[in-house]
Backbone as JSON, one array per atom type, in Angstrom:
{
  "sequence": "MPHVFTKRIFRLYQVYSQPIEGTTGLLKIPSAEMQADGTFIAGANYLPDAITPVKFNYITGNYFFNITFLPFMEFTYRATLMRWEENHNQDRSFGLRFRLLKESKILPSIVLGGNDLLGSNLKPGILDTGVVNDFFSSIFIVGTKHFMLCNNRIGFTLGIGNGGVRKTNLNGVFGGVSLVPAFLPSMRLIADYDAEVISAGAEVLFFKHLYLFGMAYD",
  "N": [[0.76, 11.01, -18.21], [0.9, 11.3, -14.36], [3.45, 10.44, -12.51], [4.49, 8.2, -9.46], [7.03, 7.93, -7.28], [9.02, 5.85, -5.05], [11.13, 5.49, -2.38], [12.58, 2.63, -0.45], [13.76, 1.13, 2.45], [15.01, -1.74, 3.31], [14.7, -4.54, 5.87], [15.16, -7.37, 5.0], [16.29, -9.31, 2.24], [14.24, -10.85, 0.8], [11.61, -9.93, 0.35], [8.06, -8.63, 0.16], [6.41, -5.89, -1.47], [5.28, -2.58, -0.73], [2.68, -0.85, -1.31], [1.64, 2.66, -1.94], [0.52, 3.12, 0.37], [2.04, 1.51, 2.11], [1.87, -0.29, 3.25], [1.69, -4.35, 2.81], [1.58, -5.22, -0.41], [0.52, -4.35, -3.67], [0.43, -1.63, -6.09], [-1.12, 0.7, -5.75], [-3.01, -1.49, -4.08], [-3.79, -3.43, -0.95], [-2.46, -6.48, -1.0], [-2.19, -10.3, -0.17], [-0.48, -11.02, 0.45], [2.09, -11.92, 3.31], [4.92, -10.48, 5.26], [7.88, -11.57, 6.16], [7.98, -13.05, 9.59], [9.44, -10.59, 11.98], [9.97, -8.86, 10.31], [11.07, -5.55, 9.28], [10.21, -2.38, 7.75], [11.2, 0.79, 5.98], [10.4, 3.46, 4.31], [9.37, 5.81, 1.69], [7.03, 8.2, -0.15], [6.78, 9.79, -3.45], [3.97, 11.82, -3.88], [1.75, 12.7, -6.31], [-0.76, 15.23, -6.88], [-2.83, 14.1, -8.26], [-3.28, 11.68, -7.38], [-4.04, 11.25, -4.6], [-6.22, 11.77, -2.19], [-9.23, 14.21, -2.63], [-8.97, 16.53, -0.98], [-6.16, 16.7, -1.0], [-5.01, 18.84, -2.85], [-2.82, 19.62, -3.54], [0.63, 18.7, -4.47], [2.14, 16.27, -2.73], [3.54, 14.42, 0.11], [4.28, 11.04, 1.72], [5.54, 8.82, 4.6], [6.34, 6.08, 6.0], [6.64, 3.04, 8.38], [6.89, -0.02, 8.6], [6.05, -2.96, 10.42], [6.04, -6.32, 11.0], [5.41, -8.32, 13.5], [4.41, -10.85, 14.15], [3.75, -13.8, 11.88], [1.47, -14.02, 11.13], [0.28, -10.74, 11.57], [0.62, -7.72, 10.81], [1.72, -4.72, 11.27], [1.36, -0.87, 10.51], [2.54, 2.34, 10.29], [1.99, 5.4, 9.18], [2.33, 9.03, 7.63], [0.95, 11.44, 6.14], [2.35, 14.32, 4.29], [0.57, 17.29, 5.02], [-1.44, 20.53, 4.05], [-2.56, 23.82, 4.29], [-2.74, 26.83, 3.49], [-0.88, 28.82, 5.26], [-0.58, 26.99, 7.21], [1.01, 24.25, 8.4], [0.98, 20.04, 8.4], [0.14, 16.93, 9.63], [-0.72, 14.16, 8.4], [-1.86, 11.51, 10.31], [-1.72, 8.32, 10.66], [-2.83, 4.4, 11.08], [-2.37, 1.17, 10.29], [-3.33, -2.26, 10.53], [-3.03, -5.7, 9.91], [-4.09, -9.13, 9.09], [-3.51, -12.37, 8.98], [-5.3, -14.93, 7.85], [-5.9, -17.57, 6.15], [-3.05, -19.15, 4.95], [-1.07, -19.61, 2.21], [-1.8, -22.17, -0.16], [-1.02, -25.03, -1.7], [-2.9, -25.42, -3.4], [-4.76, -23.56, -2.02], [-5.49, -19.98, -1.69], [-3.61, -17.31, -0.14], [-5.2, -15.78, 2.49], [-6.05, -12.2, 3.81], [-7.47, -10.07, 5.87], [-7.95, -6.9, 6.6], [-7.27, -3.29, 7.78], [-7.33, 0.42, 7.07], [-6.18, 3.18, 8.7], [-7.74, 3.38, 10.84], [-8.56, 4.89, 12.8], [-8.81, 7.41, 11.92], [-8.21, 10.82, 12.15], [-7.62, 13.7, 14.66], [-7.56, 17.3, 13.41], [-5.77, 20.16, 14.93], [-7.95, 22.86, 15.9], [-8.45, 25.8, 13.66], [-7.36, 24.87, 11.35], [-8.6, 22.95, 10.67], [-12.33, 22.53, 11.09], [-13.67, 22.19, 14.44], [-13.39, 18.85, 15.96], [-13.6, 17.53, 13.5], [-12.86, 14.37, 11.54], [-10.36, 13.31, 9.9], [-10.4, 10.87, 7.97], [-9.17, 10.35, 5.39], [-7.63, 7.91, 4.21], [-8.85, 6.29, 4.61], [-9.7, 2.44, 5.44], [-11.46, -0.83, 4.99], [-10.89, -4.31, 4.56], [-10.67, -7.32, 2.91], [-8.6, -9.93, 1.28], [-7.31, -11.77, -1.14], [-4.81, -13.67, -2.33], [-2.6, -15.12, -4.94], [-0.03, -17.32, -6.1], [1.69, -18.51, -9.26], [3.79, -20.76, -10.92], [5.28, -19.46, -14.01], [6.83, -21.16, -16.65], [9.34, -20.89, -15.47], [8.86, -18.06, -14.55], [7.2, -16.08, -12.05], [4.42, -15.56, -11.12], [1.53, -13.59, -9.65], [-1.77, -12.97, -8.49], [-4.2, -11.25, -7.7], [-7.22, -10.72, -5.4], [-9.37, -8.68, -3.8], [-11.94, -6.94, -1.96], [-13.63, -4.02, -0.75], [-14.43, -1.88, 1.76], [-14.55, 1.84, 1.98], [-15.11, 3.32, 4.24], [-16.7, 6.6, 5.61], [-15.72, 8.57, 3.87], [-15.73, 7.15, 1.32], [-13.51, 7.24, -0.37], [-11.09, 5.01, -0.39], [-10.19, 2.16, -1.62], [-13.18, 1.67, -1.95], [-15.22, -0.96, -2.75], [-14.59, -3.72, -5.18], [-11.13, -4.6, -5.99], [-8.3, -5.52, -7.69], [-5.31, -7.0, -8.72], [-2.3, -8.06, -10.64], [0.97, -9.08, -11.13], [4.29, -9.78, -11.75], [7.25, -11.7, -11.89], [9.98, -11.73, -13.74], [11.5, -14.28, -14.89], [14.36, -13.97, -16.13], [15.05, -11.77, -14.43], [15.25, -11.38, -11.88], [15.32, -9.64, -9.3], [13.63, -7.73, -10.2], [10.35, -6.67, -10.25], [6.98, -6.51, -11.98], [4.27, -4.99, -12.28], [0.23, -4.57, -12.54], [-2.36, -3.12, -11.42], [-5.9, -2.27, -10.11], [-7.81, -0.07, -8.35], [-10.46, -0.15, -7.34], [-11.34, 2.07, -8.51], [-9.05, 3.78, -10.09], [-7.03, 2.7, -12.86], [-3.61, 1.09, -12.5], [-0.47, 0.95, -13.3], [2.96, -0.18, -13.18], [6.6, -0.82, -12.23], [9.09, -2.34, -9.68], [12.26, -2.17, -8.69], [15.12, -4.11, -7.35], [17.97, -2.87, -5.5], [21.35, -3.4, -4.38], [20.62, -5.27, -2.36], [18.9, -4.36, -0.52], [17.67, -2.12, -1.09], [14.98, -1.0, -2.57], [13.36, 0.82, -5.51], [10.44, 2.17, -6.79], [8.2, 2.69, -9.38], [5.13, 4.37, -10.65], [2.52, 4.57, -13.46], [-0.76, 6.22, -14.08], [-4.21, 6.13, -14.56]],
  "CA": [[0.45, 9.97, -16.85], [1.54, 11.23, -13.76], [4.21, 9.14, -11.75], [4.98, 8.05, -8.43], [8.16, 7.07, -7.22], [9.18, 5.46, -3.85], [12.25, 4.12, -2.06], [12.39, 1.68, 0.46], [14.99, 0.7, 2.77], [14.29, -3.28, 4.03], [15.87, -5.3, 6.56], [16.04, -8.43, 4.7], [16.78, -9.25, 0.96], [13.33, -11.22, 0.24], [10.22, -9.27, 1.23], [7.04, -8.14, -0.64], [5.96, -4.71, -1.93], [4.69, -1.78, -0.35], [1.61, 0.14, -2.12], [2.0, 4.22, -1.75], [0.11, 3.57, 1.67], [2.89, 1.35, 3.1], [1.2, -1.47, 3.86], [2.16, -5.04, 2.04], [1.0, -5.22, -1.35], [1.06, -4.47, -5.13], [0.94, -0.08, -6.43], [-2.4, 0.9, -4.86], [-4.1, -2.06, -3.51], [-2.93, -4.22, -0.34], [-2.37, -8.04, -1.09], [-2.82, -11.15, 0.95], [1.22, -11.85, 0.85], [2.58, -11.31, 4.26], [6.77, -10.55, 5.12], [8.39, -12.64, 7.28], [7.9, -12.74, 11.3], [10.41, -9.43, 12.7], [10.85, -8.04, 9.09], [10.92, -4.21, 9.63], [10.22, -2.04, 6.86], [10.63, 2.14, 6.11], [10.01, 4.37, 3.17], [8.75, 7.0, 1.66], [6.47, 8.23, -1.58], [6.35, 11.34, -3.6], [2.29, 11.86, -4.27], [1.02, 13.85, -7.27], [-2.34, 15.41, -6.39], [-3.78, 13.77, -8.42], [-3.34, 9.95, -7.18], [-4.08, 11.54, -3.71], [-7.97, 12.34, -2.4], [-9.94, 15.24, -3.36], [-8.67, 17.14, -0.39], [-5.23, 16.94, -1.33], [-5.0, 19.65, -4.13], [-1.36, 20.02, -4.41], [1.8, 17.88, -4.42], [2.78, 16.02, -1.11], [4.32, 12.84, 0.1], [4.58, 10.35, 2.72], [6.44, 8.19, 4.83], [5.93, 4.92, 6.66], [7.31, 2.08, 8.52], [5.98, -1.3, 8.81], [6.77, -3.98, 11.17], [5.79, -7.68, 11.28], [5.11, -8.9, 14.64], [3.94, -12.3, 14.27], [3.65, -14.43, 11.06], [-0.12, -13.56, 10.59], [-0.15, -10.0, 12.03], [1.13, -6.66, 10.7], [1.38, -2.79, 11.5], [1.93, 0.15, 9.32], [2.05, 3.51, 10.61], [2.63, 6.58, 8.14], [1.95, 10.2, 7.38], [1.17, 12.37, 5.07], [2.18, 15.89, 4.57], [-0.46, 18.42, 4.46], [-0.82, 22.39, 4.27], [-4.05, 24.69, 4.04], [-2.72, 28.45, 3.41], [0.74, 29.08, 5.88], [-0.21, 25.96, 7.88], [1.47, 22.91, 7.65], [0.63, 19.38, 9.51], [0.77, 15.6, 9.03], [-2.33, 13.1, 8.82], [-1.34, 10.37, 10.81], [-2.75, 6.59, 10.72], [-2.03, 3.41, 11.15], [-2.6, 0.16, 9.58], [-3.41, -3.32, 10.78], [-3.19, -7.1, 8.77], [-4.3, -10.25, 9.87], [-3.9, -13.64, 7.91], [-6.34, -16.06, 8.02], [-5.2, -18.51, 5.63], [-1.64, -19.77, 4.44], [-1.48, -20.09, 0.98], [-0.98, -23.84, -0.27], [-0.81, -25.36, -3.11], [-4.43, -25.16, -4.15], [-5.53, -22.54, -1.67], [-5.18, -18.86, -1.63], [-3.55, -16.72, 1.24], [-6.35, -14.46, 2.69], [-5.58, -11.84, 4.79], [-8.06, -9.36, 6.85], [-7.14, -5.92, 7.14], [-7.69, -2.11, 7.47], [-6.23, 1.54, 7.18], [-6.88, 4.88, 8.67], [-8.89, 2.95, 11.43], [-9.43, 5.57, 13.85], [-8.84, 8.78, 11.62], [-7.29, 11.63, 13.33], [-8.08, 15.13, 14.53], [-6.11, 17.95, 13.78], [-6.04, 21.17, 15.9], [-8.59, 23.7, 15.51], [-7.87, 26.65, 13.0], [-6.88, 23.88, 10.32], [-10.25, 22.07, 10.36], [-13.24, 22.61, 12.31], [-13.18, 21.07, 15.8], [-13.98, 17.65, 15.75], [-13.78, 16.5, 12.34], [-12.08, 13.32, 11.41], [-9.87, 13.23, 8.85], [-10.14, 9.71, 7.61], [-8.84, 10.34, 4.03], [-7.46, 7.04, 3.72], [-9.64, 5.01, 5.71], [-10.98, 1.14, 4.69], [-11.39, -2.23, 5.82], [-10.49, -4.83, 3.43], [-10.42, -8.65, 2.63], [-8.15, -10.02, -0.35], [-6.51, -12.96, -1.2], [-3.52, -13.61, -3.26], [-2.34, -16.61, -5.31], [0.82, -17.24, -7.18], [2.16, -19.13, -10.12], [5.0, -20.88, -11.8], [5.11, -19.8, -15.4], [8.2, -20.81, -17.52], [10.38, -19.67, -14.41], [8.31, -16.45, -14.0], [6.41, -16.0, -11.05], [2.5, -14.82, -11.51], [0.67, -13.62, -8.71], [-3.38, -12.6, -8.87], [-4.58, -10.61, -6.28], [-8.69, -10.05, -5.51], [-9.97, -8.16, -2.88], [-13.41, -6.15, -1.86], [-13.09, -3.11, 0.93], [-15.26, -0.39, 2.35], [-13.73, 3.15, 2.26], [-15.15, 4.54, 5.12], [-17.36, 7.75, 5.31], [-15.32, 9.4, 2.77], [-15.69, 6.37, 0.12], [-12.47, 7.96, -1.38], [-10.11, 4.27, -0.49], [-10.78, 0.75, -1.69], [-14.62, 1.41, -1.78], [-15.48, -1.66, -3.9], [-13.73, -4.7, -5.76], [-10.05, -4.22, -6.46], [-7.27, -6.67, -7.63], [-3.91, -6.95, -9.69], [-1.58, -9.1, -10.97], [2.3, -9.3, -10.46], [5.05, -10.45, -12.59], [8.45, -11.74, -11.35], [10.53, -12.61, -14.71], [13.09, -15.07, -14.54], [15.7, -13.51, -16.64], [15.76, -10.92, -14.41], [14.24, -11.77, -10.54], [15.29, -8.48, -9.15], [12.4, -6.9, -10.81], [8.71, -7.0, -10.24], [6.12, -5.87, -13.0], [2.73, -5.05, -11.78], [-0.78, -3.61, -12.69], [-3.79, -3.07, -10.66], [-7.03, -1.77, -10.48], [-8.52, 0.15, -6.93], [-11.97, 0.13, -7.33], [-11.5, 3.46, -9.36], [-8.12, 3.49, -11.15], [-5.6, 1.18, -13.27], [-2.46, 1.41, -12.65], [0.98, -0.07, -13.88], [4.3, 0.03, -12.68], [7.51, -1.77, -11.65], [9.74, -2.05, -8.69], [13.52, -3.33, -8.71], [15.59, -4.07, -5.86], [19.31, -2.59, -5.58], [22.04, -3.57, -3.1], [20.04, -6.11, -1.83], [18.28, -3.52, 0.67], [16.68, -0.9, -1.61], [13.65, -1.03, -3.49], [12.89, 1.86, -5.93], [9.39, 2.12, -7.23], [7.39, 3.69, -9.91], [4.02, 4.08, -11.52], [1.59, 5.5, -13.69], [-2.26, 5.62, -13.66], [-4.98, 6.64, -15.56]],
  "C": [[1.51, 11.03, -16.05], [2.27, 10.19, -13.29], [4.56, 9.52, -10.47], [6.16, 7.35, -8.02], [8.56, 7.03, -5.85], [10.64, 4.93, -3.58], [12.06, 3.69, -1.01], [13.73, 1.02, 1.14], [14.35, -0.68, 3.25], [15.36, -3.75, 4.4], [16.6, -6.77, 5.85], [15.68, -8.17, 2.65], [15.02, -9.88, 0.37], [12.13, -10.99, 0.87], [9.63, -8.71, -0.06], [6.99, -6.7, -0.69], [5.17, -3.42, -0.88], [4.05, -0.94, -1.16], [2.55, 1.77, -1.4], [1.22, 4.3, -0.17], [1.0, 2.83, 2.86], [2.56, 0.17, 3.45], [1.38, -2.86, 2.81], [1.0, -5.39, 1.13], [1.12, -4.99, -2.4], [1.32, -2.62, -5.51], [-0.12, 0.34, -5.16], [-3.29, 0.32, -3.81], [-3.12, -2.95, -2.5], [-3.17, -5.81, -1.17], [-2.57, -9.03, 0.06], [-1.01, -11.76, 1.02], [1.6, -11.34, 2.16], [4.57, -11.35, 4.38], [6.43, -11.45, 6.58], [8.54, -12.26, 8.92], [9.51, -11.86, 11.73], [10.82, -9.02, 11.36], [10.41, -6.51, 9.76], [11.18, -3.54, 8.32], [9.94, -0.48, 6.85], [11.18, 2.5, 4.94], [9.42, 5.36, 2.99], [8.51, 7.54, 0.33], [6.23, 9.51, -1.7], [4.66, 11.35, -3.98], [2.27, 13.13, -4.79], [-0.25, 14.34, -6.63], [-3.65, 14.61, -6.92], [-4.16, 11.93, -8.15], [-3.78, 10.33, -5.19], [-5.98, 11.78, -3.28], [-7.93, 13.8, -2.44], [-9.0, 16.81, -2.54], [-7.23, 17.73, -0.22], [-4.9, 17.52, -2.67], [-3.75, 20.12, -4.31], [-0.74, 18.74, -4.35], [2.19, 17.45, -2.76], [3.41, 15.17, -1.31], [4.11, 12.55, 1.35], [5.63, 9.77, 3.24], [5.8, 7.28, 5.94], [6.87, 4.45, 7.24], [6.27, 1.04, 8.95], [6.96, -2.5, 9.39], [5.88, -5.57, 11.5], [5.63, -8.37, 12.46], [5.34, -10.56, 14.75], [3.78, -12.81, 12.69], [2.44, -14.09, 10.18], [-0.3, -12.12, 11.23], [1.03, -9.11, 10.82], [1.06, -5.38, 11.27], [2.04, -2.17, 11.01], [1.84, 1.45, 10.23], [2.6, 4.37, 9.06], [1.73, 7.96, 8.52], [2.38, 11.05, 6.73], [1.21, 13.68, 5.42], [1.1, 16.39, 4.31], [-0.31, 19.62, 5.05], [-2.36, 22.76, 3.5], [-3.1, 26.18, 4.35], [-0.84, 28.64, 3.95], [0.64, 27.99, 6.72], [-0.09, 24.62, 7.3], [1.05, 21.66, 8.91], [0.82, 17.81, 8.89], [-0.67, 14.92, 9.59], [-1.25, 11.73, 9.3], [-2.23, 9.23, 11.01], [-2.24, 5.84, 10.83], [-3.04, 2.44, 10.33], [-2.85, -1.4, 10.03], [-3.81, -4.46, 9.75], [-3.06, -8.24, 9.71], [-3.97, -11.36, 8.83], [-4.46, -14.64, 8.25], [-6.4, -17.08, 7.54], [-3.85, -18.19, 4.89], [-1.7, -20.08, 2.94], [-0.63, -21.31, 0.91], [-0.91, -23.51, -1.73], [-1.97, -24.97, -4.1], [-5.19, -24.22, -3.94], [-4.74, -21.31, -1.77], [-4.47, -18.3, -0.28], [-4.55, -15.58, 1.14], [-6.05, -13.93, 3.82], [-6.91, -10.54, 4.87], [-7.9, -8.1, 7.32], [-7.83, -4.42, 7.09], [-6.74, -0.71, 7.68], [-6.76, 2.42, 7.82], [-7.89, 4.34, 9.79], [-9.51, 4.03, 12.52], [-9.2, 7.23, 13.26], [-8.24, 9.24, 12.58], [-7.79, 13.1, 12.95], [-7.48, 16.23, 14.33], [-6.84, 18.97, 14.26], [-6.92, 22.15, 15.28], [-7.99, 24.79, 15.11], [-7.26, 26.22, 11.96], [-8.21, 23.51, 9.8], [-11.17, 22.71, 11.28], [-13.19, 21.41, 13.02], [-13.91, 20.07, 15.35], [-13.84, 16.76, 14.04], [-12.69, 15.75, 11.83], [-12.0, 13.24, 10.01], [-9.67, 12.1, 8.28], [-9.9, 9.42, 6.33], [-8.35, 8.68, 3.42], [-7.9, 5.87, 4.37], [-10.07, 3.65, 4.74], [-10.75, 0.12, 5.5], [-11.7, -3.03, 4.8], [-10.72, -6.48, 3.75], [-9.76, -9.1, 1.64], [-7.71, -11.24, -0.09], [-5.64, -12.97, -2.58], [-3.13, -15.44, -3.6], [-1.17, -16.75, -6.44], [1.31, -18.55, -7.9], [3.29, -19.09, -10.49], [4.55, -21.04, -13.13], [6.68, -19.99, -16.29], [9.33, -20.21, -16.67], [10.23, -18.8, -14.1], [7.02, -16.84, -12.97], [5.56, -15.24, -10.93], [2.14, -14.44, -10.04], [-0.87, -12.72, -9.24], [-3.59, -12.68, -7.56], [-5.97, -10.0, -6.73], [-8.87, -9.72, -4.25], [-11.28, -7.31, -3.14], [-12.93, -5.41, -0.41], [-14.43, -2.12, 0.79], [-14.5, 0.79, 2.82], [-14.18, 4.02, 3.29], [-16.31, 5.43, 4.59], [-16.98, 8.39, 4.04], [-15.74, 8.51, 1.18], [-14.22, 6.95, -0.54], [-11.24, 6.08, -1.2], [-10.83, 3.12, -0.5], [-12.4, 0.64, -1.28], [-15.1, 0.69, -3.23], [-14.37, -3.02, -4.18], [-12.34, -3.97, -6.35], [-9.36, -5.57, -6.68], [-6.08, -5.96, -8.78], [-3.68, -7.88, -9.99], [0.31, -8.52, -10.95], [3.19, -10.28, -10.98], [6.54, -10.36, -12.19], [9.24, -12.44, -12.5], [11.53, -13.39, -14.32], [14.51, -14.88, -15.31], [15.81, -12.3, -15.54], [14.82, -10.77, -12.95], [14.22, -10.66, -9.4], [13.93, -7.22, -9.65], [11.02, -7.31, -10.39], [7.88, -5.97, -11.57], [4.81, -5.64, -12.61], [1.36, -3.76, -12.2], [-1.79, -3.86, -11.29], [-4.97, -1.85, -10.48], [-7.43, -1.57, -8.76], [-9.45, 0.2, -6.62], [-12.76, 1.36, -8.25], [-10.46, 3.71, -10.76], [-7.38, 2.27, -11.35], [-4.64, 1.78, -13.04], [-1.63, 0.52, -12.94], [2.37, 0.54, -13.16], [5.11, -0.74, -12.63], [8.34, -1.35, -10.23], [11.3, -2.95, -9.08], [14.65, -2.98, -7.47], [17.34, -3.68, -6.32], [20.26, -2.69, -4.23], [21.3, -4.33, -2.13], [19.17, -5.77, -0.37], [17.43, -2.46, 0.19], [16.25, -0.97, -2.42], [13.55, 0.58, -4.23], [11.22, 1.24, -6.36], [8.58, 3.07, -8.07], [6.5, 3.42, -10.61], [3.63, 4.91, -12.38], [0.51, 5.16, -13.63], [-2.89, 6.46, -14.54], [-5.75, 6.57, -14.95]]
}
């Protein structure tokens, strides 16, 4: 199985992870978890061609930063490296998330969000003029609920998305589960389904500010 590795630098110790698109979530899907107000996150991912849309028939990578302006709103900017023959460029996009409901003892948290909302136009000569490259476009609503079991923290996430014109990202029902074991709270085990592919992986916190993340998918 191919693997994806990423490393992130965090402002705070207790933050939720970012999937490969840089928004708060599990591996390849968003969750309804929300960072604390004022959190800034930056990171980068190594992306094998099998994990990216069909247009990316080569190994690439992305980088991103994520800011939580308010307790209920999150903004993400990401850039994915692109190339055609001798040309190189970046697919730049942004995402927004709004928390509609905060998690309680009974109710899950609920978030409404979107990725690559405007698409991006690359210069003539690389793609035809006027083509919108919304490779990572999606609009979604997602819920997350956490439970404690023998001091282990378990989270369940379920959502539905629309993948835009290309239907290449979160196009349908998606979900996942995470586990923070009591014996190693700096690690989180994760599995998710992005409406097409099942992925499994883990993230580990080092030095209170650096996360390393790896995953396998089939």
